[in-house]
């Protein structure tokens, strides 16, 4: 192989991998030995010369294989997947309790403000108009708008958490397709496939945390390709790989010990 070919590696997790120590991106890099070229994901902050991050680099092929094998295992083993879903559900319940407390606190703060606004409006309707009342009404309206904005944010967060009421069977079916496609995909296609399933990979020396889209919806695009008589590189070319983030559902987090 030429020197250029030796340095060639398709970094499957490019743009997805983060350093779990400092939060920076892990970016592709390589180094040359006497007879081999070694490929890594390097912590951006360490690469830029910062001393605060203890994580310098991670072996790229090993990390990629760890993630791919985890996805294959989740698709094969329903009991294993259910354990992950149960842990995710437990986390969601804890988050729901916190959200409900936040909502109740904001609603308690809103009630007296609405009452004061109603009183001022009644005074004005009775002809008791003054500059002081107008200023107070304006102040209260600002406070009310702020609290209502916070309640909207809390409701949105609550809906996102509720979406994590995940269907193990539907998720496993989606993950089951991963291995079938993976076996016949080229390196570039595998890279695109990773982006369809994986939201983020956070690496620390002790564990890898992987965020997954729970229901990648592309079955109709790949069924004929996967089940047909297709073998070899490029067998899955032509698939509509990325119908868009809107076609993906809530996130499932999985922690992989190292």
C-alpha atoms as a PDB file:
ATOM      1  CA  UNK A   1       0.000   0.000   0.000  1.00  0.00           C
ATOM      2  CA  UNK A   2       1.106   3.554  -0.629  1.00  0.00           C
ATOM      3  CA  UNK A   3       1.849   5.870   2.351  1.00  0.00           C
ATOM      4  CA  UNK A   4      -1.388   7.687   1.593  1.00  0.00           C
ATOM      5  CA  UNK A   5      -3.419   4.444   1.653  1.00  0.00           C
ATOM      6  CA  UNK A   6      -1.737   3.376   4.891  1.00  0.00           C
ATOM      7  CA  UNK A   7      -2.983   6.563   6.525  1.00  0.00           C
ATOM      8  CA  UNK A   8      -6.529   5.963   5.352  1.00  0.00           C
ATOM      9  CA  UNK A   9      -9.160   5.076   7.940  1.00  0.00           C
ATOM     10  CA  UNK A  10     -12.872   5.820   7.954  1.00  0.00           C
ATOM     11  CA  UNK A  11     -13.517   7.267  11.417  1.00  0.00           C
ATOM     12  CA  UNK A  12     -17.006   5.910  12.096  1.00  0.00           C
ATOM     13  CA  UNK A  13     -17.613   8.044  15.199  1.00  0.00           C
ATOM     14  CA  UNK A  14     -16.308  11.322  13.810  1.00  0.00           C
ATOM     15  CA  UNK A  15     -18.459  14.149  15.186  1.00  0.00           C
ATOM     16  CA  UNK A  16     -20.175  11.779  17.652  1.00  0.00           C
ATOM     17  CA  UNK A  17     -17.394  11.076  20.171  1.00  0.00           C
ATOM     18  CA  UNK A  18     -16.848  13.330  23.185  1.00  0.00           C
ATOM     19  CA  UNK A  19     -14.287  13.309  25.970  1.00  0.00           C
ATOM     20  CA  UNK A  20     -15.954  12.298  29.238  1.00  0.00           C
ATOM     21  CA  UNK A  21     -13.255  14.075  31.253  1.00  0.00           C
ATOM     22  CA  UNK A  22     -13.473  17.625  29.864  1.00  0.00           C
ATOM     23  CA  UNK A  23     -16.434  17.492  27.442  1.00  0.00           C
ATOM     24  CA  UNK A  24     -14.429  18.398  24.323  1.00  0.00           C
ATOM     25  CA  UNK A  25     -14.832  16.578  21.015  1.00  0.00           C
ATOM     26  CA  UNK A  26     -12.658  13.555  20.249  1.00  0.00           C
ATOM     27  CA  UNK A  27     -11.286  14.187  16.768  1.00  0.00           C
ATOM     28  CA  UNK A  28      -9.591  11.802  14.303  1.00  0.00           C
ATOM     29  CA  UNK A  29      -5.800  11.553  14.316  1.00  0.00           C
ATOM     30  CA  UNK A  30      -3.075   9.059  13.481  1.00  0.00           C
ATOM     31  CA  UNK A  31       0.562   8.333  14.198  1.00  0.00           C
ATOM     32  CA  UNK A  32       3.106   6.339  12.209  1.00  0.00           C
ATOM     33  CA  UNK A  33       5.268   3.572  13.638  1.00  0.00           C
ATOM     34  CA  UNK A  34       8.073   1.706  11.930  1.00  0.00           C
ATOM     35  CA  UNK A  35       5.742  -0.580  10.027  1.00  0.00           C
ATOM     36  CA  UNK A  36       2.190   0.458  10.920  1.00  0.00           C
ATOM     37  CA  UNK A  37      -0.085   3.468  11.129  1.00  0.00           C
ATOM     38  CA  UNK A  38      -2.165   3.838  14.294  1.00  0.00           C
ATOM     39  CA  UNK A  39      -5.521   5.612  14.335  1.00  0.00           C
ATOM     40  CA  UNK A  40      -6.913   7.492  17.326  1.00  0.00           C
ATOM     41  CA  UNK A  41      -9.616   9.814  18.557  1.00  0.00           C
ATOM     42  CA  UNK A  42      -7.719  12.654  20.254  1.00  0.00           C
ATOM     43  CA  UNK A  43      -9.220  14.969  22.861  1.00  0.00           C
ATOM     44  CA  UNK A  44      -9.455  18.408  21.257  1.00  0.00           C
ATOM     45  CA  UNK A  45      -8.387  20.254  24.400  1.00  0.00           C
ATOM     46  CA  UNK A  46      -5.329  18.008  24.833  1.00  0.00           C
ATOM     47  CA  UNK A  47      -4.534  18.369  21.134  1.00  0.00           C
ATOM     48  CA  UNK A  48      -4.652  22.160  21.484  1.00  0.00           C
ATOM     49  CA  UNK A  49      -2.082  22.031  24.252  1.00  0.00           C
ATOM     50  CA  UNK A  50      -4.398  22.449  27.237  1.00  0.00           C
ATOM     51  CA  UNK A  51      -3.152  20.766  30.419  1.00  0.00           C
ATOM     52  CA  UNK A  52      -6.472  20.346  32.223  1.00  0.00           C
ATOM     53  CA  UNK A  53      -7.567  17.147  30.418  1.00  0.00           C
ATOM     54  CA  UNK A  54      -5.960  13.876  31.444  1.00  0.00           C
ATOM     55  CA  UNK A  55      -7.432  11.979  28.475  1.00  0.00           C
ATOM     56  CA  UNK A  56      -5.100  12.321  25.520  1.00  0.00           C
ATOM     57  CA  UNK A  57      -6.325   9.848  22.929  1.00  0.00           C
ATOM     58  CA  UNK A  58      -8.341   6.662  22.372  1.00  0.00           C
ATOM     59  CA  UNK A  59      -7.683   3.822  19.918  1.00  0.00           C
ATOM     60  CA  UNK A  60     -10.172   4.476  17.108  1.00  0.00           C
ATOM     61  CA  UNK A  61     -10.748   0.916  15.796  1.00  0.00           C
ATOM     62  CA  UNK A  62     -11.199  -0.439  19.350  1.00  0.00           C
ATOM     63  CA  UNK A  63     -13.764   2.229  20.293  1.00  0.00           C
ATOM     64  CA  UNK A  64     -15.660   1.787  17.020  1.00  0.00           C
ATOM     65  CA  UNK A  65     -15.796  -1.989  17.434  1.00  0.00           C
ATOM     66  CA  UNK A  66     -16.962  -1.599  21.051  1.00  0.00           C
ATOM     67  CA  UNK A  67     -19.897   0.554  19.940  1.00  0.00           C
ATOM     68  CA  UNK A  68     -20.771  -1.633  16.939  1.00  0.00           C
ATOM     69  CA  UNK A  69     -20.693  -4.807  19.045  1.00  0.00           C
ATOM     70  CA  UNK A  70     -22.880  -3.185  21.707  1.00  0.00           C
ATOM     71  CA  UNK A  71     -25.468  -2.290  19.076  1.00  0.00           C
ATOM     72  CA  UNK A  72     -25.364  -5.813  17.657  1.00  0.00           C
ATOM     73  CA  UNK A  73     -25.762  -7.294  21.149  1.00  0.00           C
ATOM     74  CA  UNK A  74     -28.742  -5.046  21.920  1.00  0.00           C
ATOM     75  CA  UNK A  75     -30.421  -6.195  18.724  1.00  0.00           C
ATOM     76  CA  UNK A  76     -29.849  -9.890  19.475  1.00  0.00           C
ATOM     77  CA  UNK A  77     -30.612 -10.100  23.190  1.00  0.00           C
ATOM     78  CA  UNK A  78     -34.087  -8.983  24.276  1.00  0.00           C
ATOM     79  CA  UNK A  79     -33.381  -9.590  27.987  1.00  0.00           C
ATOM     80  CA  UNK A  80     -30.208  -7.509  27.859  1.00  0.00           C
ATOM     81  CA  UNK A  81     -32.051  -4.701  26.068  1.00  0.00           C
ATOM     82  CA  UNK A  82     -34.903  -4.826  28.585  1.00  0.00           C
ATOM     83  CA  UNK A  83     -32.422  -4.310  31.438  1.00  0.00           C
ATOM     84  CA  UNK A  84     -31.135  -1.158  29.751  1.00  0.00           C
ATOM     85  CA  UNK A  85     -34.690   0.058  29.113  1.00  0.00           C
ATOM     86  CA  UNK A  86     -35.659  -0.579  32.751  1.00  0.00           C
ATOM     87  CA  UNK A  87     -32.686   1.488  33.948  1.00  0.00           C
ATOM     88  CA  UNK A  88     -33.655   4.256  31.521  1.00  0.00           C
ATOM     89  CA  UNK A  89     -37.254   4.125  32.758  1.00  0.00           C
ATOM     90  CA  UNK A  90     -36.093   4.414  36.368  1.00  0.00           C
ATOM     91  CA  UNK A  91     -34.048   7.486  35.486  1.00  0.00           C
ATOM     92  CA  UNK A  92     -37.035   8.990  33.648  1.00  0.00           C
ATOM     93  CA  UNK A  93     -39.250   8.484  36.722  1.00  0.00           C
ATOM     94  CA  UNK A  94     -36.747  10.370  38.878  1.00  0.00           C
ATOM     95  CA  UNK A  95     -36.610  13.187  36.317  1.00  0.00           C
ATOM     96  CA  UNK A  96     -40.427  13.292  36.196  1.00  0.00           C
ATOM     97  CA  UNK A  97     -40.615  13.761  39.976  1.00  0.00           C
ATOM     98  CA  UNK A  98     -38.169  16.690  39.778  1.00  0.00           C
ATOM     99  CA  UNK A  99     -40.118  18.250  36.897  1.00  0.00           C
ATOM    100  CA  UNK A 100     -43.401  17.951  38.814  1.00  0.00           C
ATOM    101  CA  UNK A 101     -41.813  19.700  41.826  1.00  0.00           C
ATOM    102  CA  UNK A 102     -40.564  22.501  39.568  1.00  0.00           C
ATOM    103  CA  UNK A 103     -44.002  22.890  37.974  1.00  0.00           C
ATOM    104  CA  UNK A 104     -45.745  23.032  41.363  1.00  0.00           C
ATOM    105  CA  UNK A 105     -43.281  25.663  42.613  1.00  0.00           C
ATOM    106  CA  UNK A 106     -43.851  27.898  39.585  1.00  0.00           C
ATOM    107  CA  UNK A 107     -47.626  27.491  39.817  1.00  0.00           C
ATOM    108  CA  UNK A 108     -47.521  28.500  43.497  1.00  0.00           C
ATOM    109  CA  UNK A 109     -45.537  31.599  42.523  1.00  0.00           C
ATOM    110  CA  UNK A 110     -47.965  32.416  39.707  1.00  0.00           C
ATOM    111  CA  UNK A 111     -51.217  32.213  41.708  1.00  0.00           C
ATOM    112  CA  UNK A 112     -50.746  35.357  43.914  1.00  0.00           C
ATOM    113  CA  UNK A 113     -49.468  37.355  40.942  1.00  0.00           C
ATOM    114  CA  UNK A 114     -52.590  36.519  38.938  1.00  0.00           C
ATOM    115  CA  UNK A 115     -54.714  37.469  41.948  1.00  0.00           C
ATOM    116  CA  UNK A 116     -52.976  40.848  42.279  1.00  0.00           C
ATOM    117  CA  UNK A 117     -53.415  41.499  38.556  1.00  0.00           C
ATOM    118  CA  UNK A 118     -57.135  40.685  38.857  1.00  0.00           C
ATOM    119  CA  UNK A 119     -57.466  43.100  41.800  1.00  0.00           C
ATOM    120  CA  UNK A 120     -55.755  45.943  39.930  1.00  0.00           C
ATOM    121  CA  UNK A 121     -57.884  45.337  36.822  1.00  0.00           C
ATOM    122  CA  UNK A 122     -60.992  45.498  39.050  1.00  0.00           C
ATOM    123  CA  UNK A 123     -59.846  48.809  40.572  1.00  0.00           C
ATOM    124  CA  UNK A 124     -59.225  50.243  37.109  1.00  0.00           C
ATOM    125  CA  UNK A 125     -62.661  49.066  35.961  1.00  0.00           C
ATOM    126  CA  UNK A 126     -64.131  50.964  38.912  1.00  0.00           C
ATOM    127  CA  UNK A 127     -62.393  54.137  37.750  1.00  0.00           C
ATOM    128  CA  UNK A 128     -59.591  53.993  40.325  1.00  0.00           C
ATOM    129  CA  UNK A 129     -56.837  54.770  37.843  1.00  0.00           C
ATOM    130  CA  UNK A 130     -53.408  56.018  38.903  1.00  0.00           C
ATOM    131  CA  UNK A 131     -49.886  56.057  37.597  1.00  0.00           C
ATOM    132  CA  UNK A 132     -48.748  53.871  40.511  1.00  0.00           C
ATOM    133  CA  UNK A 133     -51.380  51.228  39.685  1.00  0.00           C
ATOM    134  CA  UNK A 134     -50.365  51.242  36.028  1.00  0.00           C
ATOM    135  CA  UNK A 135     -46.693  50.731  36.947  1.00  0.00           C
ATOM    136  CA  UNK A 136     -47.573  47.941  39.361  1.00  0.00           C
ATOM    137  CA  UNK A 137     -49.738  46.233  36.742  1.00  0.00           C
ATOM    138  CA  UNK A 138     -46.891  46.415  34.238  1.00  0.00           C
ATOM    139  CA  UNK A 139     -44.443  44.921  36.767  1.00  0.00           C
ATOM    140  CA  UNK A 140     -46.818  42.087  37.592  1.00  0.00           C
ATOM    141  CA  UNK A 141     -47.461  41.317  33.926  1.00  0.00           C
ATOM    142  CA  UNK A 142     -43.706  40.990  33.355  1.00  0.00           C
ATOM    143  CA  UNK A 143     -43.426  38.594  36.300  1.00  0.00           C
ATOM    144  CA  UNK A 144     -46.388  36.591  35.034  1.00  0.00           C
ATOM    145  CA  UNK A 145     -44.877  36.302  31.534  1.00  0.00           C
ATOM    146  CA  UNK A 146     -41.565  35.093  32.990  1.00  0.00           C
ATOM    147  CA  UNK A 147     -43.242  32.408  35.085  1.00  0.00           C
ATOM    148  CA  UNK A 148     -45.446  31.294  32.191  1.00  0.00           C
ATOM    149  CA  UNK A 149     -42.334  31.027  30.008  1.00  0.00           C
ATOM    150  CA  UNK A 150     -40.687  28.850  32.652  1.00  0.00           C
ATOM    151  CA  UNK A 151     -43.816  26.676  32.851  1.00  0.00           C
ATOM    152  CA  UNK A 152     -43.708  26.189  29.078  1.00  0.00           C
ATOM    153  CA  UNK A 153     -40.071  25.094  29.340  1.00  0.00           C
ATOM    154  CA  UNK A 154     -40.941  22.672  32.145  1.00  0.00           C
ATOM    155  CA  UNK A 155     -43.865  21.245  30.141  1.00  0.00           C
ATOM    156  CA  UNK A 156     -41.584  20.709  27.128  1.00  0.00           C
ATOM    157  CA  UNK A 157     -39.028  18.943  29.310  1.00  0.00           C
ATOM    158  CA  UNK A 158     -41.819  16.812  30.776  1.00  0.00           C
ATOM    159  CA  UNK A 159     -42.994  15.763  27.310  1.00  0.00           C
ATOM    160  CA  UNK A 160     -39.453  14.809  26.346  1.00  0.00           C
ATOM    161  CA  UNK A 161     -39.125  12.638  29.447  1.00  0.00           C
ATOM    162  CA  UNK A 162     -42.552  11.084  28.803  1.00  0.00           C
ATOM    163  CA  UNK A 163     -41.374  10.089  25.333  1.00  0.00           C
ATOM    164  CA  UNK A 164     -38.935   7.761  27.013  1.00  0.00           C
ATOM    165  CA  UNK A 165     -41.764   5.360  27.780  1.00  0.00           C
ATOM    166  CA  UNK A 166     -40.056   3.022  25.363  1.00  0.00           C
ATOM    167  CA  UNK A 167     -41.345  -0.070  23.642  1.00  0.00           C
ATOM    168  CA  UNK A 168     -38.677  -2.769  23.974  1.00  0.00           C
ATOM    169  CA  UNK A 169     -40.002  -4.777  21.028  1.00  0.00           C
ATOM    170  CA  UNK A 170     -40.017  -1.808  18.629  1.00  0.00           C
ATOM    171  CA  UNK A 171     -36.520  -0.780  19.664  1.00  0.00           C
ATOM    172  CA  UNK A 172     -35.171  -4.303  19.317  1.00  0.00           C
ATOM    173  CA  UNK A 173     -36.649  -4.600  15.828  1.00  0.00           C
ATOM    174  CA  UNK A 174     -34.857  -1.392  14.840  1.00  0.00           C
ATOM    175  CA  UNK A 175     -31.599  -2.565  16.373  1.00  0.00           C
ATOM    176  CA  UNK A 176     -32.032  -5.988  14.777  1.00  0.00           C
ATOM    177  CA  UNK A 177     -31.679  -4.341  11.382  1.00  0.00           C
ATOM    178  CA  UNK A 178     -28.345  -2.825  12.408  1.00  0.00           C
ATOM    179  CA  UNK A 179     -26.402  -6.074  12.217  1.00  0.00           C
ATOM    180  CA  UNK A 180     -27.963  -7.102   8.912  1.00  0.00           C
ATOM    181  CA  UNK A 181     -26.998  -3.826   7.268  1.00  0.00           C
ATOM    182  CA  UNK A 182     -23.598  -3.620   8.979  1.00  0.00           C
ATOM    183  CA  UNK A 183     -22.432  -6.923   7.533  1.00  0.00           C
ATOM    184  CA  UNK A 184     -22.883  -5.749   3.931  1.00  0.00           C
ATOM    185  CA  UNK A 185     -22.025  -2.059   4.290  1.00  0.00           C
ATOM    186  CA  UNK A 186     -18.917  -0.266   3.087  1.00  0.00           C
ATOM    187  CA  UNK A 187     -16.915   1.809   5.580  1.00  0.00           C
ATOM    188  CA  UNK A 188     -18.594   5.040   4.475  1.00  0.00           C
ATOM    189  CA  UNK A 189     -22.018   3.429   4.740  1.00  0.00           C
ATOM    190  CA  UNK A 190     -21.174   2.174   8.231  1.00  0.00           C
ATOM    191  CA  UNK A 191     -20.245   5.712   9.189  1.00  0.00           C
ATOM    192  CA  UNK A 192     -23.634   6.963   7.998  1.00  0.00           C
ATOM    193  CA  UNK A 193     -25.365   4.082   9.762  1.00  0.00           C
ATOM    194  CA  UNK A 194     -23.706   5.033  13.049  1.00  0.00           C
ATOM    195  CA  UNK A 195     -25.158   8.530  12.688  1.00  0.00           C
ATOM    196  CA  UNK A 196     -28.604   7.103  12.241  1.00  0.00           C
ATOM    197  CA  UNK A 197     -28.517   5.115  15.478  1.00  0.00           C
ATOM    198  CA  UNK A 198     -26.024   6.980  17.660  1.00  0.00           C
ATOM    199  CA  UNK A 199     -26.606  10.467  19.032  1.00  0.00           C
ATOM    200  CA  UNK A 200     -23.425  10.761  21.093  1.00  0.00           C
ATOM    201  CA  UNK A 201     -20.592   8.656  22.524  1.00  0.00           C
ATOM    202  CA  UNK A 202     -18.911   9.880  25.728  1.00  0.00           C
ATOM    203  CA  UNK A 203     -15.606   8.167  26.532  1.00  0.00           C
ATOM    204  CA  UNK A 204     -13.860   7.914  29.905  1.00  0.00           C
ATOM    205  CA  UNK A 205     -11.127   5.429  30.886  1.00  0.00           C
ATOM    206  CA  UNK A 206     -13.658   3.589  33.079  1.00  0.00           C
ATOM    207  CA  UNK A 207     -16.751   3.469  30.842  1.00  0.00           C
ATOM    208  CA  UNK A 208     -18.317   4.579  27.591  1.00  0.00           C
ATOM    209  CA  UNK A 209     -21.718   6.257  27.682  1.00  0.00           C
ATOM    210  CA  UNK A 210     -23.696   5.928  24.461  1.00  0.00           C
ATOM    211  CA  UNK A 211     -26.815   7.925  23.575  1.00  0.00           C
ATOM    212  CA  UNK A 212     -29.049   6.203  21.018  1.00  0.00           C
ATOM    213  CA  UNK A 213     -32.014   7.270  18.958  1.00  0.00           C
ATOM    214  CA  UNK A 214     -34.582   4.749  20.105  1.00  0.00           C
ATOM    215  CA  UNK A 215     -36.614   4.209  16.953  1.00  0.00           C
ATOM    216  CA  UNK A 216     -34.767   4.832  13.709  1.00  0.00           C
ATOM    217  CA  UNK A 217     -37.526   4.639  11.099  1.00  0.00           C
ATOM    218  CA  UNK A 218     -36.193   3.452   7.792  1.00  0.00           C
ATOM    219  CA  UNK A 219     -37.510  -0.110   7.522  1.00  0.00           C
ATOM    220  CA  UNK A 220     -39.351   0.604   4.286  1.00  0.00           C
ATOM    221  CA  UNK A 221     -36.169   1.901   2.672  1.00  0.00           C
ATOM    222  CA  UNK A 222     -34.019  -1.130   3.436  1.00  0.00           C
ATOM    223  CA  UNK A 223     -36.276  -4.190   3.631  1.00  0.00           C
ATOM    224  CA  UNK A 224     -35.807  -5.256   0.010  1.00  0.00           C
ATOM    225  CA  UNK A 225     -32.071  -4.593   0.119  1.00  0.00           C
ATOM    226  CA  UNK A 226     -31.407  -6.503   3.314  1.00  0.00           C
ATOM    227  CA  UNK A 227     -33.573  -9.515   2.507  1.00  0.00           C
ATOM    228  CA  UNK A 228     -32.544  -9.772  -1.135  1.00  0.00           C
ATOM    229  CA  UNK A 229     -29.599 -11.622  -2.630  1.00  0.00           C
ATOM    230  CA  UNK A 230     -27.008  -8.896  -1.987  1.00  0.00           C
ATOM    231  CA  UNK A 231     -23.472  -9.519  -0.839  1.00  0.00           C
ATOM    232  CA  UNK A 232     -20.186  -7.675  -0.768  1.00  0.00           C
ATOM    233  CA  UNK A 233     -19.216  -4.021  -0.455  1.00  0.00           C
ATOM    234  CA  UNK A 234     -21.757  -1.553  -1.704  1.00  0.00           C
ATOM    235  CA  UNK A 235     -24.621  -4.021  -1.300  1.00  0.00           C
ATOM    236  CA  UNK A 236     -26.639  -1.450   0.607  1.00  0.00           C
ATOM    237  CA  UNK A 237     -25.839   1.502  -1.615  1.00  0.00           C
ATOM    238  CA  UNK A 238     -28.887   3.510  -2.629  1.00  0.00           C
ATOM    239  CA  UNK A 239     -30.611   3.298   0.749  1.00  0.00           C
ATOM    240  CA  UNK A 240     -32.234   6.498   1.948  1.00  0.00           C
ATOM    241  CA  UNK A 241     -29.905   6.564   4.958  1.00  0.00           C
ATOM    242  CA  UNK A 242     -30.925   9.749   6.706  1.00  0.00           C
ATOM    243  CA  UNK A 243     -34.585  10.735   6.405  1.00  0.00           C
ATOM    244  CA  UNK A 244     -33.879  13.317   9.115  1.00  0.00           C
ATOM    245  CA  UNK A 245     -33.806  13.747  12.855  1.00  0.00           C
ATOM    246  CA  UNK A 246     -37.580  14.157  12.873  1.00  0.00           C
ATOM    247  CA  UNK A 247     -37.811  10.469  11.928  1.00  0.00           C
ATOM    248  CA  UNK A 248     -35.979   9.537  15.112  1.00  0.00           C
ATOM    249  CA  UNK A 249     -37.563   9.300  18.532  1.00  0.00           C
ATOM    250  CA  UNK A 250     -36.428   9.841  22.105  1.00  0.00           C
ATOM    251  CA  UNK A 251     -32.963   9.077  23.426  1.00  0.00           C
ATOM    252  CA  UNK A 252     -31.856   5.945  25.244  1.00  0.00           C
ATOM    253  CA  UNK A 253     -28.600   6.101  27.227  1.00  0.00           C
ATOM    254  CA  UNK A 254     -26.440   3.019  27.735  1.00  0.00           C
ATOM    255  CA  UNK A 255     -23.326   2.784  29.905  1.00  0.00           C
ATOM    256  CA  UNK A 256     -20.646   0.326  28.765  1.00  0.00           C
ATOM    257  CA  UNK A 257     -17.975  -0.608  31.357  1.00  0.00           C
ATOM    258  CA  UNK A 258     -14.453  -0.976  30.038  1.00  0.00           C
END
